[in-house]
């Protein structure tokens, strides 16, 4: 069995690695040698370094065993180079793998061009260093942006918590705080990892703001529940009182209207409770109003003959307007009015008012005719009209004389003024019936 130096890990058996590796025996002979006691050394530059012992085999087998160790290392370096060329992996992770391979290659218990592997690894490390720096800069920018975004979430939540929460729309506030929390969780799950101190500080501020809003919300809804409970109790009692009015029928309507005023002042009991209680309260009122509707229908049926009688009197009253003799017209209307009252009350009242309005129009038309006749035949009015008529006739005579004189003298201006004044006085006289 090969014996590696104390610094190397002794192999469990001289078996080949799990992956099949093709060993270049000529290359192995170029980079390694075996002494008579089975000690194997590798050439590194101009010096030789012992890598182990293989006393129970031939020199070719000893070199082949340690050459396979080199091929394993070479395979890892090739794989890393391919991953770097393919891209897609983080430069930082690849740089760590390259550093780990450097450690493996340095003083490795293997026979081959170990210096060449280190050169290739150094080249990889150089290229990865630049990529790692750029990647670190991008990562820092992403972290800075994530800190700014989370800070914005914190500041918005703190602004919500700092406002007067006694007068807010809690549905809107709750939805916004929920959206902020969802955004926070999304940042934690999908965003870059923040420094622990910064992340803890931001979370504490965000958590405290949410706690303030939640505490105020719970207090608001607890108070609202108490308010709803008190209103629900008041309305339940109103429902019971309304339902107790059912035996009174129509007579219970005034009391029900009073209960309705109390209902409006009782406050809200919550939508579901309000709807259920209102359905019962309204049903109690509907029963009362249904009784009134039935009573009104019965009363209206009893009033049908009286409606027909008054309608017939209205047809007869149309003759009042056609009667030229005012005394006869008044007598006819008076008789109709007396018969109208004898008919009696009519229900519904709206129907009675409609019939009364039609008769009132006939009454007003006759009164207007009587007023005109009174003014025309009033002795005092006639006396005043006669005096005025005499004065106008005197004025007309005087103006006629002035007109004739102006016509003879050829005074056109005086003739015009006298003629206009004369026409005006004659028009007044005609209006007075003179």
GROMACS .gro file of C-alpha atoms in nm:
model
  434
    1UNK     CA    1   0.000   0.000   0.000
    2UNK     CA    2   0.126   0.355  -0.075
    3UNK     CA    3   0.238   0.554   0.225
    4UNK     CA    4   0.193   0.935   0.195
    5UNK     CA    5   0.407   1.165   0.408
    6UNK     CA    6   0.277   1.266   0.753
    7UNK     CA    7   0.125   1.581   0.607
    8UNK     CA    8  -0.075   1.385   0.349
    9UNK     CA    9  -0.383   1.174   0.413
   10UNK     CA   10  -0.305   0.801   0.388
   11UNK     CA   11  -0.529   0.641   0.121
   12UNK     CA   12  -0.760   0.366   0.247
   13UNK     CA   13  -0.669   0.141  -0.048
   14UNK     CA   14  -0.478   0.167  -0.375
   15UNK     CA   15  -0.806   0.161  -0.567
   16UNK     CA   16  -0.876   0.408  -0.849
   17UNK     CA   17  -1.120   0.702  -0.792
   18UNK     CA   18  -1.488   0.645  -0.850
   19UNK     CA   19  -1.473   0.829  -1.184
   20UNK     CA   20  -1.276   0.653  -1.453
   21UNK     CA   21  -0.950   0.846  -1.514
   22UNK     CA   22  -0.711   0.779  -1.803
   23UNK     CA   23  -0.354   0.799  -1.675
   24UNK     CA   24  -0.076   0.924  -1.905
   25UNK     CA   25   0.211   0.701  -1.785
   26UNK     CA   26   0.468   0.895  -1.995
   27UNK     CA   27   0.360   1.223  -1.831
   28UNK     CA   28   0.364   1.055  -1.492
   29UNK     CA   29   0.721   0.943  -1.552
   30UNK     CA   30   0.811   1.301  -1.651
   31UNK     CA   31   0.676   1.448  -1.325
   32UNK     CA   32   0.735   1.165  -1.079
   33UNK     CA   33   0.986   0.903  -0.967
   34UNK     CA   34   0.987   0.597  -0.742
   35UNK     CA   35   1.275   0.475  -0.523
   36UNK     CA   36   1.356   0.110  -0.449
   37UNK     CA   37   1.163   0.121  -0.121
   38UNK     CA   38   0.851   0.246  -0.303
   39UNK     CA   39   0.883   0.612  -0.205
   40UNK     CA   40   0.711   0.835  -0.467
   41UNK     CA   41   0.819   1.196  -0.533
   42UNK     CA   42   0.687   1.469  -0.761
   43UNK     CA   43   0.899   1.727  -0.943
   44UNK     CA   44   0.810   2.087  -0.869
   45UNK     CA   45   1.038   2.312  -1.067
   46UNK     CA   46   1.394   2.198  -0.997
   47UNK     CA   47   1.311   2.025  -0.667
   48UNK     CA   48   1.153   1.697  -0.574
   49UNK     CA   49   0.891   1.650  -0.301
   50UNK     CA   50   0.788   1.318  -0.151
   51UNK     CA   51   0.415   1.251  -0.183
   52UNK     CA   52   0.390   0.898  -0.033
   53UNK     CA   53   0.494   0.537  -0.054
   54UNK     CA   54   0.371   0.242  -0.259
   55UNK     CA   55   0.593  -0.050  -0.137
   56UNK     CA   56   0.372  -0.338  -0.246
   57UNK     CA   57   0.363  -0.262  -0.617
   58UNK     CA   58   0.579  -0.191  -0.916
   59UNK     CA   59   0.713   0.161  -0.986
   60UNK     CA   60   0.464   0.195  -1.274
   61UNK     CA   61   0.174   0.110  -1.044
   62UNK     CA   62   0.300   0.356  -0.783
   63UNK     CA   63   0.323   0.639  -1.038
   64UNK     CA   64  -0.016   0.545  -1.184
   65UNK     CA   65  -0.180   0.567  -0.839
   66UNK     CA   66  -0.051   0.916  -0.762
   67UNK     CA   67  -0.105   1.027  -1.124
   68UNK     CA   68  -0.472   0.946  -1.079
   69UNK     CA   69  -0.472   1.182  -0.780
   70UNK     CA   70  -0.337   1.453  -1.010
   71UNK     CA   71  -0.598   1.376  -1.277
   72UNK     CA   72  -0.871   1.420  -1.012
   73UNK     CA   73  -0.734   1.765  -0.932
   74UNK     CA   74  -0.702   1.851  -1.301
   75UNK     CA   75  -1.062   1.746  -1.358
   76UNK     CA   76  -1.179   1.983  -1.083
   77UNK     CA   77  -0.978   2.270  -1.233
   78UNK     CA   78  -1.118   2.198  -1.582
   79UNK     CA   79  -1.470   2.190  -1.444
   80UNK     CA   80  -1.421   2.525  -1.268
   81UNK     CA   81  -1.280   2.683  -1.585
   82UNK     CA   82  -1.582   2.562  -1.782
   83UNK     CA   83  -1.822   2.705  -1.523
   84UNK     CA   84  -1.644   3.040  -1.537
   85UNK     CA   85  -1.664   3.044  -1.919
   86UNK     CA   86  -2.031   2.936  -1.921
   87UNK     CA   87  -2.133   3.209  -1.677
   88UNK     CA   88  -2.454   3.205  -1.474
   89UNK     CA   89  -2.285   3.131  -1.143
   90UNK     CA   90  -2.191   3.389  -0.884
   91UNK     CA   91  -1.835   3.516  -0.917
   92UNK     CA   92  -1.794   3.516  -0.541
   93UNK     CA   93  -1.887   3.150  -0.510
   94UNK     CA   94  -1.656   3.057  -0.798
   95UNK     CA   95  -1.373   3.254  -0.639
   96UNK     CA   96  -1.419   3.058  -0.315
   97UNK     CA   97  -1.408   2.732  -0.508
   98UNK     CA   98  -1.090   2.846  -0.684
   99UNK     CA   99  -0.929   2.930  -0.348
  100UNK     CA  100  -1.031   2.590  -0.212
  101UNK     CA  101  -0.869   2.419  -0.515
  102UNK     CA  102  -0.551   2.620  -0.462
  103UNK     CA  103  -0.538   2.474  -0.111
  104UNK     CA  104  -0.594   2.124  -0.250
  105UNK     CA  105  -0.329   2.158  -0.519
  106UNK     CA  106  -0.065   2.305  -0.289
  107UNK     CA  107   0.145   2.021  -0.143
  108UNK     CA  108  -0.100   1.770  -0.293
  109UNK     CA  109  -0.013   1.398  -0.270
  110UNK     CA  110  -0.022   1.362  -0.648
  111UNK     CA  111   0.212   1.327  -0.945
  112UNK     CA  112   0.171   1.569  -1.235
  113UNK     CA  113   0.213   1.930  -1.340
  114UNK     CA  114   0.094   2.078  -1.009
  115UNK     CA  115   0.261   2.410  -1.085
  116UNK     CA  116   0.063   2.431  -1.410
  117UNK     CA  117  -0.259   2.373  -1.216
  118UNK     CA  118  -0.166   2.651  -0.973
  119UNK     CA  119  -0.092   2.884  -1.265
  120UNK     CA  120  -0.432   2.814  -1.415
  121UNK     CA  121  -0.595   2.863  -1.076
  122UNK     CA  122  -0.410   3.193  -1.029
  123UNK     CA  123  -0.542   3.312  -1.367
  124UNK     CA  124  -0.894   3.210  -1.267
  125UNK     CA  125  -0.857   3.386  -0.933
  126UNK     CA  126  -0.746   3.706  -1.106
  127UNK     CA  127  -1.041   3.714  -1.345
  128UNK     CA  128  -1.281   3.617  -1.070
  129UNK     CA  129  -1.149   3.889  -0.841
  130UNK     CA  130  -1.262   4.162  -1.083
  131UNK     CA  131  -1.597   3.992  -1.137
  132UNK     CA  132  -1.636   3.946  -0.762
  133UNK     CA  133  -1.568   4.316  -0.704
  134UNK     CA  134  -1.830   4.414  -0.964
  135UNK     CA  135  -2.068   4.159  -0.820
  136UNK     CA  136  -2.007   4.291  -0.468
  137UNK     CA  137  -2.073   4.645  -0.591
  138UNK     CA  138  -2.399   4.535  -0.754
  139UNK     CA  139  -2.493   4.345  -0.441
  140UNK     CA  140  -2.424   4.656  -0.229
  141UNK     CA  141  -2.636   4.868  -0.464
  142UNK     CA  142  -2.915   4.610  -0.442
  143UNK     CA  143  -2.890   4.609  -0.063
  144UNK     CA  144  -2.896   4.990  -0.053
  145UNK     CA  145  -3.204   4.993  -0.277
  146UNK     CA  146  -3.372   4.727  -0.062
  147UNK     CA  147  -3.296   4.930   0.253
  148UNK     CA  148  -3.449   5.237   0.089
  149UNK     CA  149  -3.759   5.042  -0.014
  150UNK     CA  150  -3.807   4.889   0.330
  151UNK     CA  151  -3.747   5.228   0.490
  152UNK     CA  152  -4.025   5.370   0.272
  153UNK     CA  153  -4.255   5.092   0.395
  154UNK     CA  154  -4.160   5.171   0.754
  155UNK     CA  155  -4.213   5.546   0.713
  156UNK     CA  156  -4.554   5.494   0.553
  157UNK     CA  157  -4.662   5.259   0.832
  158UNK     CA  158  -4.538   5.511   1.092
  159UNK     CA  159  -4.730   5.791   0.916
  160UNK     CA  160  -5.048   5.584   0.935
  161UNK     CA  161  -4.989   5.511   1.304
  162UNK     CA  162  -4.918   5.880   1.379
  163UNK     CA  163  -5.247   6.016   1.240
  164UNK     CA  164  -5.565   6.066   1.439
  165UNK     CA  165  -5.694   5.710   1.430
  166UNK     CA  166  -6.022   5.802   1.598
  167UNK     CA  167  -6.159   5.946   1.274
  168UNK     CA  168  -6.019   5.720   1.003
  169UNK     CA  169  -6.193   5.476   0.771
  170UNK     CA  170  -6.072   5.154   0.929
  171UNK     CA  171  -6.145   4.942   0.626
  172UNK     CA  172  -5.911   5.157   0.417
  173UNK     CA  173  -5.643   5.170   0.689
  174UNK     CA  174  -5.657   4.793   0.744
  175UNK     CA  175  -5.625   4.723   0.372
  176UNK     CA  176  -5.327   4.959   0.339
  177UNK     CA  177  -5.147   4.813   0.641
  178UNK     CA  178  -5.209   4.464   0.503
  179UNK     CA  179  -5.063   4.566   0.168
  180UNK     CA  180  -4.757   4.713   0.344
  181UNK     CA  181  -4.705   4.389   0.538
  182UNK     CA  182  -4.739   4.180   0.221
  183UNK     CA  183  -4.480   4.404   0.052
  184UNK     CA  184  -4.250   4.361   0.354
  185UNK     CA  185  -4.275   3.980   0.338
  186UNK     CA  186  -4.215   3.987  -0.037
  187UNK     CA  187  -3.898   4.190   0.021
  188UNK     CA  188  -3.779   3.939   0.281
  189UNK     CA  189  -3.847   3.641   0.057
  190UNK     CA  190  -3.734   3.778  -0.278
  191UNK     CA  191  -3.504   4.068  -0.198
  192UNK     CA  192  -3.136   4.067  -0.099
  193UNK     CA  193  -3.041   3.986   0.258
  194UNK     CA  194  -2.990   4.303   0.460
  195UNK     CA  195  -2.728   4.352   0.729
  196UNK     CA  196  -2.868   4.205   1.049
  197UNK     CA  197  -2.849   4.529   1.249
  198UNK     CA  198  -3.027   4.734   0.980
  199UNK     CA  199  -3.287   4.464   0.920
  200UNK     CA  200  -3.364   4.433   1.292
  201UNK     CA  201  -3.392   4.809   1.337
  202UNK     CA  202  -3.629   4.850   1.041
  203UNK     CA  203  -3.838   4.554   1.149
  204UNK     CA  204  -3.871   4.693   1.502
  205UNK     CA  205  -4.001   5.025   1.367
  206UNK     CA  206  -4.239   4.852   1.128
  207UNK     CA  207  -4.361   4.611   1.398
  208UNK     CA  208  -4.420   4.896   1.647
  209UNK     CA  209  -4.622   5.095   1.391
  210UNK     CA  210  -4.836   4.790   1.308
  211UNK     CA  211  -4.887   4.723   1.678
  212UNK     CA  212  -5.006   5.081   1.733
  213UNK     CA  213  -5.254   5.058   1.446
  214UNK     CA  214  -5.376   4.713   1.555
  215UNK     CA  215  -5.425   4.831   1.913
  216UNK     CA  216  -5.628   5.133   1.803
  217UNK     CA  217  -5.828   4.921   1.559
  218UNK     CA  218  -5.916   4.667   1.827
  219UNK     CA  219  -6.018   4.947   2.063
  220UNK     CA  220  -6.234   5.107   1.794
  221UNK     CA  221  -6.414   4.785   1.708
  222UNK     CA  222  -6.457   4.698   2.076
  223UNK     CA  223  -6.625   5.034   2.133
  224UNK     CA  224  -6.826   4.990   1.813
  225UNK     CA  225  -6.943   4.650   1.936
  226UNK     CA  226  -7.063   4.809   2.259
  227UNK     CA  227  -7.243   5.081   2.062
  228UNK     CA  228  -7.402   4.823   1.832
  229UNK     CA  229  -7.506   4.612   2.131
  230UNK     CA  230  -7.677   4.909   2.299
  231UNK     CA  231  -7.854   5.003   1.974
  232UNK     CA  232  -7.952   4.641   1.917
  233UNK     CA  233  -8.107   4.622   2.264
  234UNK     CA  234  -8.300   4.948   2.210
  235UNK     CA  235  -8.429   4.837   1.873
  236UNK     CA  236  -8.525   4.494   2.005
  237UNK     CA  237  -8.745   4.663   2.265
  238UNK     CA  238  -8.895   4.889   1.996
  239UNK     CA  239  -8.977   4.583   1.786
  240UNK     CA  240  -9.153   4.421   2.080
  241UNK     CA  241  -9.356   4.737   2.144
  242UNK     CA  242  -9.444   4.766   1.774
  243UNK     CA  243  -9.557   4.405   1.755
  244UNK     CA  244  -9.770   4.460   2.069
  245UNK     CA  245  -9.972   4.726   1.876
  246UNK     CA  246 -10.120   4.467   1.639
  247UNK     CA  247 -10.448   4.419   1.835
  248UNK     CA  248 -10.519   4.794   1.815
  249UNK     CA  249 -10.529   4.795   1.435
  250UNK     CA  250 -10.577   5.144   1.289
  251UNK     CA  251 -10.576   5.300   1.634
  252UNK     CA  252 -10.218   5.180   1.684
  253UNK     CA  253 -10.078   5.384   1.392
  254UNK     CA  254 -10.009   5.707   1.593
  255UNK     CA  255  -9.816   5.507   1.853
  256UNK     CA  256  -9.626   5.326   1.576
  257UNK     CA  257  -9.522   5.660   1.424
  258UNK     CA  258  -9.381   5.758   1.762
  259UNK     CA  259  -9.187   5.432   1.775
  260UNK     CA  260  -9.055   5.503   1.425
  261UNK     CA  261  -8.910   5.835   1.549
  262UNK     CA  262  -8.742   5.648   1.835
  263UNK     CA  263  -8.608   5.392   1.586
  264UNK     CA  264  -8.441   5.665   1.380
  265UNK     CA  265  -8.272   5.800   1.693
  266UNK     CA  266  -8.161   5.458   1.823
  267UNK     CA  267  -7.839   5.443   1.618
  268UNK     CA  268  -7.684   5.161   1.417
  269UNK     CA  269  -7.681   4.805   1.548
  270UNK     CA  270  -7.466   4.653   1.272
  271UNK     CA  271  -7.588   4.578   0.924
  272UNK     CA  272  -7.697   4.218   0.981
  273UNK     CA  273  -7.878   4.293   1.309
  274UNK     CA  274  -8.030   4.612   1.166
  275UNK     CA  275  -8.170   4.429   0.866
  276UNK     CA  276  -8.324   4.153   1.077
  277UNK     CA  277  -8.474   4.390   1.336
  278UNK     CA  278  -8.601   4.633   1.073
  279UNK     CA  279  -8.777   4.347   0.890
  280UNK     CA  280  -8.972   4.268   1.209
  281UNK     CA  281  -9.039   4.635   1.290
  282UNK     CA  282  -9.162   4.707   0.937
  283UNK     CA  283  -9.380   4.395   0.936
  284UNK     CA  284  -9.550   4.521   1.254
  285UNK     CA  285  -9.615   4.858   1.087
  286UNK     CA  286  -9.734   4.697   0.766
  287UNK     CA  287  -9.996   4.505   0.962
  288UNK     CA  288 -10.130   4.832   1.107
  289UNK     CA  289 -10.132   5.012   0.775
  290UNK     CA  290 -10.293   4.713   0.607
  291UNK     CA  291 -10.576   4.740   0.859
  292UNK     CA  292 -10.610   5.107   0.774
  293UNK     CA  293 -10.609   5.028   0.402
  294UNK     CA  294 -10.885   4.773   0.453
  295UNK     CA  295 -11.084   5.024   0.654
  296UNK     CA  296 -11.031   5.291   0.388
  297UNK     CA  297 -11.142   5.050   0.117
  298UNK     CA  298 -11.459   4.971   0.309
  299UNK     CA  299 -11.528   5.341   0.374
  300UNK     CA  300 -11.466   5.424   0.009
  301UNK     CA  301 -11.714   5.158  -0.094
  302UNK     CA  302 -11.972   5.317   0.136
  303UNK     CA  303 -11.898   5.660  -0.018
  304UNK     CA  304 -11.961   5.548  -0.376
  305UNK     CA  305 -12.330   5.660  -0.381
  306UNK     CA  306 -12.239   5.998  -0.229
  307UNK     CA  307 -11.967   6.043  -0.490
  308UNK     CA  308 -12.220   5.977  -0.762
  309UNK     CA  309 -12.464   6.224  -0.605
  310UNK     CA  310 -12.209   6.506  -0.588
  311UNK     CA  311 -12.089   6.431  -0.939
  312UNK     CA  312 -12.451   6.471  -1.058
  313UNK     CA  313 -12.480   6.803  -0.869
  314UNK     CA  314 -12.164   6.925  -1.044
  315UNK     CA  315 -12.321   6.850  -1.380
  316UNK     CA  316 -12.632   7.046  -1.274
  317UNK     CA  317 -12.413   7.335  -1.149
  318UNK     CA  318 -12.273   7.387  -1.498
  319UNK     CA  319 -12.598   7.572  -1.574
  320UNK     CA  320 -12.498   7.848  -1.329
  321UNK     CA  321 -12.243   7.989  -1.571
  322UNK     CA  322 -12.495   7.983  -1.857
  323UNK     CA  323 -12.767   8.167  -1.662
  324UNK     CA  324 -12.757   8.541  -1.758
  325UNK     CA  325 -12.983   8.643  -1.471
  326UNK     CA  326 -12.756   8.670  -1.168
  327UNK     CA  327 -13.040   8.632  -0.919
  328UNK     CA  328 -13.155   8.309  -1.080
  329UNK     CA  329 -12.794   8.188  -1.105
  330UNK     CA  330 -12.739   8.258  -0.735
  331UNK     CA  331 -13.063   8.078  -0.642
  332UNK     CA  332 -12.963   7.775  -0.848
  333UNK     CA  333 -12.618   7.761  -0.689
  334UNK     CA  334 -12.759   7.803  -0.337
  335UNK     CA  335 -12.990   7.507  -0.387
  336UNK     CA  336 -12.706   7.297  -0.522
  337UNK     CA  337 -12.485   7.394  -0.225
  338UNK     CA  338 -12.757   7.290   0.020
  339UNK     CA  339 -12.801   6.956  -0.150
  340UNK     CA  340 -12.421   6.918  -0.163
  341UNK     CA  341 -12.401   6.943   0.216
  342UNK     CA  342 -12.693   6.705   0.262
  343UNK     CA  343 -12.507   6.434   0.069
  344UNK     CA  344 -12.265   6.396   0.362
  345UNK     CA  345 -11.891   6.323   0.398
  346UNK     CA  346 -11.699   6.131   0.135
  347UNK     CA  347 -11.398   5.906   0.183
  348UNK     CA  348 -11.121   5.903   0.092
  349UNK     CA  349 -11.071   6.265   0.175
  350UNK     CA  350 -10.867   6.320  -0.140
  351UNK     CA  351 -11.172   6.236  -0.350
  352UNK     CA  352 -11.390   6.473  -0.145
  353UNK     CA  353 -11.138   6.759  -0.184
  354UNK     CA  354 -11.128   6.705  -0.561
  355UNK     CA  355 -11.507   6.734  -0.586
  356UNK     CA  356 -11.513   7.039  -0.354
  357UNK     CA  357 -11.249   7.211  -0.569
  358UNK     CA  358 -11.463   7.171  -0.881
  359UNK     CA  359 -11.767   7.324  -0.708
  360UNK     CA  360 -11.552   7.604  -0.567
  361UNK     CA  361 -11.451   7.707  -0.920
  362UNK     CA  362 -11.819   7.753  -1.012
  363UNK     CA  363 -11.877   7.953  -0.693
  364UNK     CA  364 -11.584   8.184  -0.765
  365UNK     CA  365 -11.694   8.244  -1.124
  366UNK     CA  366 -12.043   8.350  -1.007
  367UNK     CA  367 -11.900   8.576  -0.738
  368UNK     CA  368 -11.678   8.747  -0.994
  369UNK     CA  369 -11.986   8.817  -1.211
  370UNK     CA  370 -12.170   8.955  -0.908
  371UNK     CA  371 -11.880   9.182  -0.818
  372UNK     CA  372 -11.873   9.329  -1.168
  373UNK     CA  373 -12.247   9.386  -1.160
  374UNK     CA  374 -12.226   9.551  -0.818
  375UNK     CA  375 -11.961   9.792  -0.933
  376UNK     CA  376 -12.161   9.878  -1.239
  377UNK     CA  377 -12.491   9.939  -1.054
  378UNK     CA  378 -12.362  10.091  -0.731
  379UNK     CA  379 -12.540  10.435  -0.684
  380UNK     CA  380 -12.236  10.598  -0.535
  381UNK     CA  381 -12.022  10.477  -0.821
  382UNK     CA  382 -12.283  10.602  -1.070
  383UNK     CA  383 -12.288  10.947  -0.900
  384UNK     CA  384 -11.915  10.980  -0.920
  385UNK     CA  385 -11.920  10.870  -1.281
  386UNK     CA  386 -12.191  11.128  -1.364
  387UNK     CA  387 -11.996  11.413  -1.209
  388UNK     CA  388 -11.686  11.315  -1.392
  389UNK     CA  389 -11.878  11.278  -1.717
  390UNK     CA  390 -12.016  11.631  -1.681
  391UNK     CA  391 -11.667  11.769  -1.618
  392UNK     CA  392 -11.536  11.589  -1.923
  393UNK     CA  393 -11.816  11.726  -2.141
  394UNK     CA  394 -11.734  12.078  -2.026
  395UNK     CA  395 -11.368  12.024  -2.098
  396UNK     CA  396 -11.449  11.885  -2.442
  397UNK     CA  397 -11.659  12.190  -2.526
  398UNK     CA  398 -11.380  12.423  -2.419
  399UNK     CA  399 -11.122  12.226  -2.619
  400UNK     CA  400 -11.343  12.230  -2.928
  401UNK     CA  401 -11.359  12.611  -2.904
  402UNK     CA  402 -10.980  12.633  -2.867
  403UNK     CA  403 -10.934  12.402  -3.163
  404UNK     CA  404 -11.161  12.611  -3.384
  405UNK     CA  405 -10.983  12.932  -3.284
  406UNK     CA  406 -10.642  12.784  -3.355
  407UNK     CA  407 -10.762  12.660  -3.692
  408UNK     CA  408 -10.889  13.006  -3.789
  409UNK     CA  409 -10.569  13.178  -3.673
  410UNK     CA  410 -10.352  12.923  -3.848
  411UNK     CA  411 -10.163  12.836  -3.528
  412UNK     CA  412 -10.051  12.483  -3.609
  413UNK     CA  413  -9.896  12.414  -3.269
  414UNK     CA  414 -10.204  12.525  -3.076
  415UNK     CA  415 -10.424  12.330  -3.316
  416UNK     CA  416 -10.222  12.010  -3.257
  417UNK     CA  417 -10.226  12.042  -2.877
  418UNK     CA  418 -10.602  12.114  -2.869
  419UNK     CA  419 -10.678  11.820  -3.100
  420UNK     CA  420 -10.474  11.571  -2.890
  421UNK     CA  421 -10.630  11.692  -2.565
  422UNK     CA  422 -10.976  11.670  -2.719
  423UNK     CA  423 -10.924  11.309  -2.831
  424UNK     CA  424 -10.806  11.209  -2.484
  425UNK     CA  425 -11.109  11.363  -2.311
  426UNK     CA  426 -11.348  11.195  -2.553
  427UNK     CA  427 -11.184  10.857  -2.485
  428UNK     CA  428 -11.230  10.906  -2.110
  429UNK     CA  429 -11.591  10.996  -2.164
  430UNK     CA  430 -11.648  10.678  -2.369
  431UNK     CA  431 -11.492  10.471  -2.092
  432UNK     CA  432 -11.740  10.617  -1.844
  433UNK     CA  433 -12.026  10.525  -2.072
  434UNK     CA  434 -12.108  10.887  -2.154
   0.00000   0.00000   0.00000
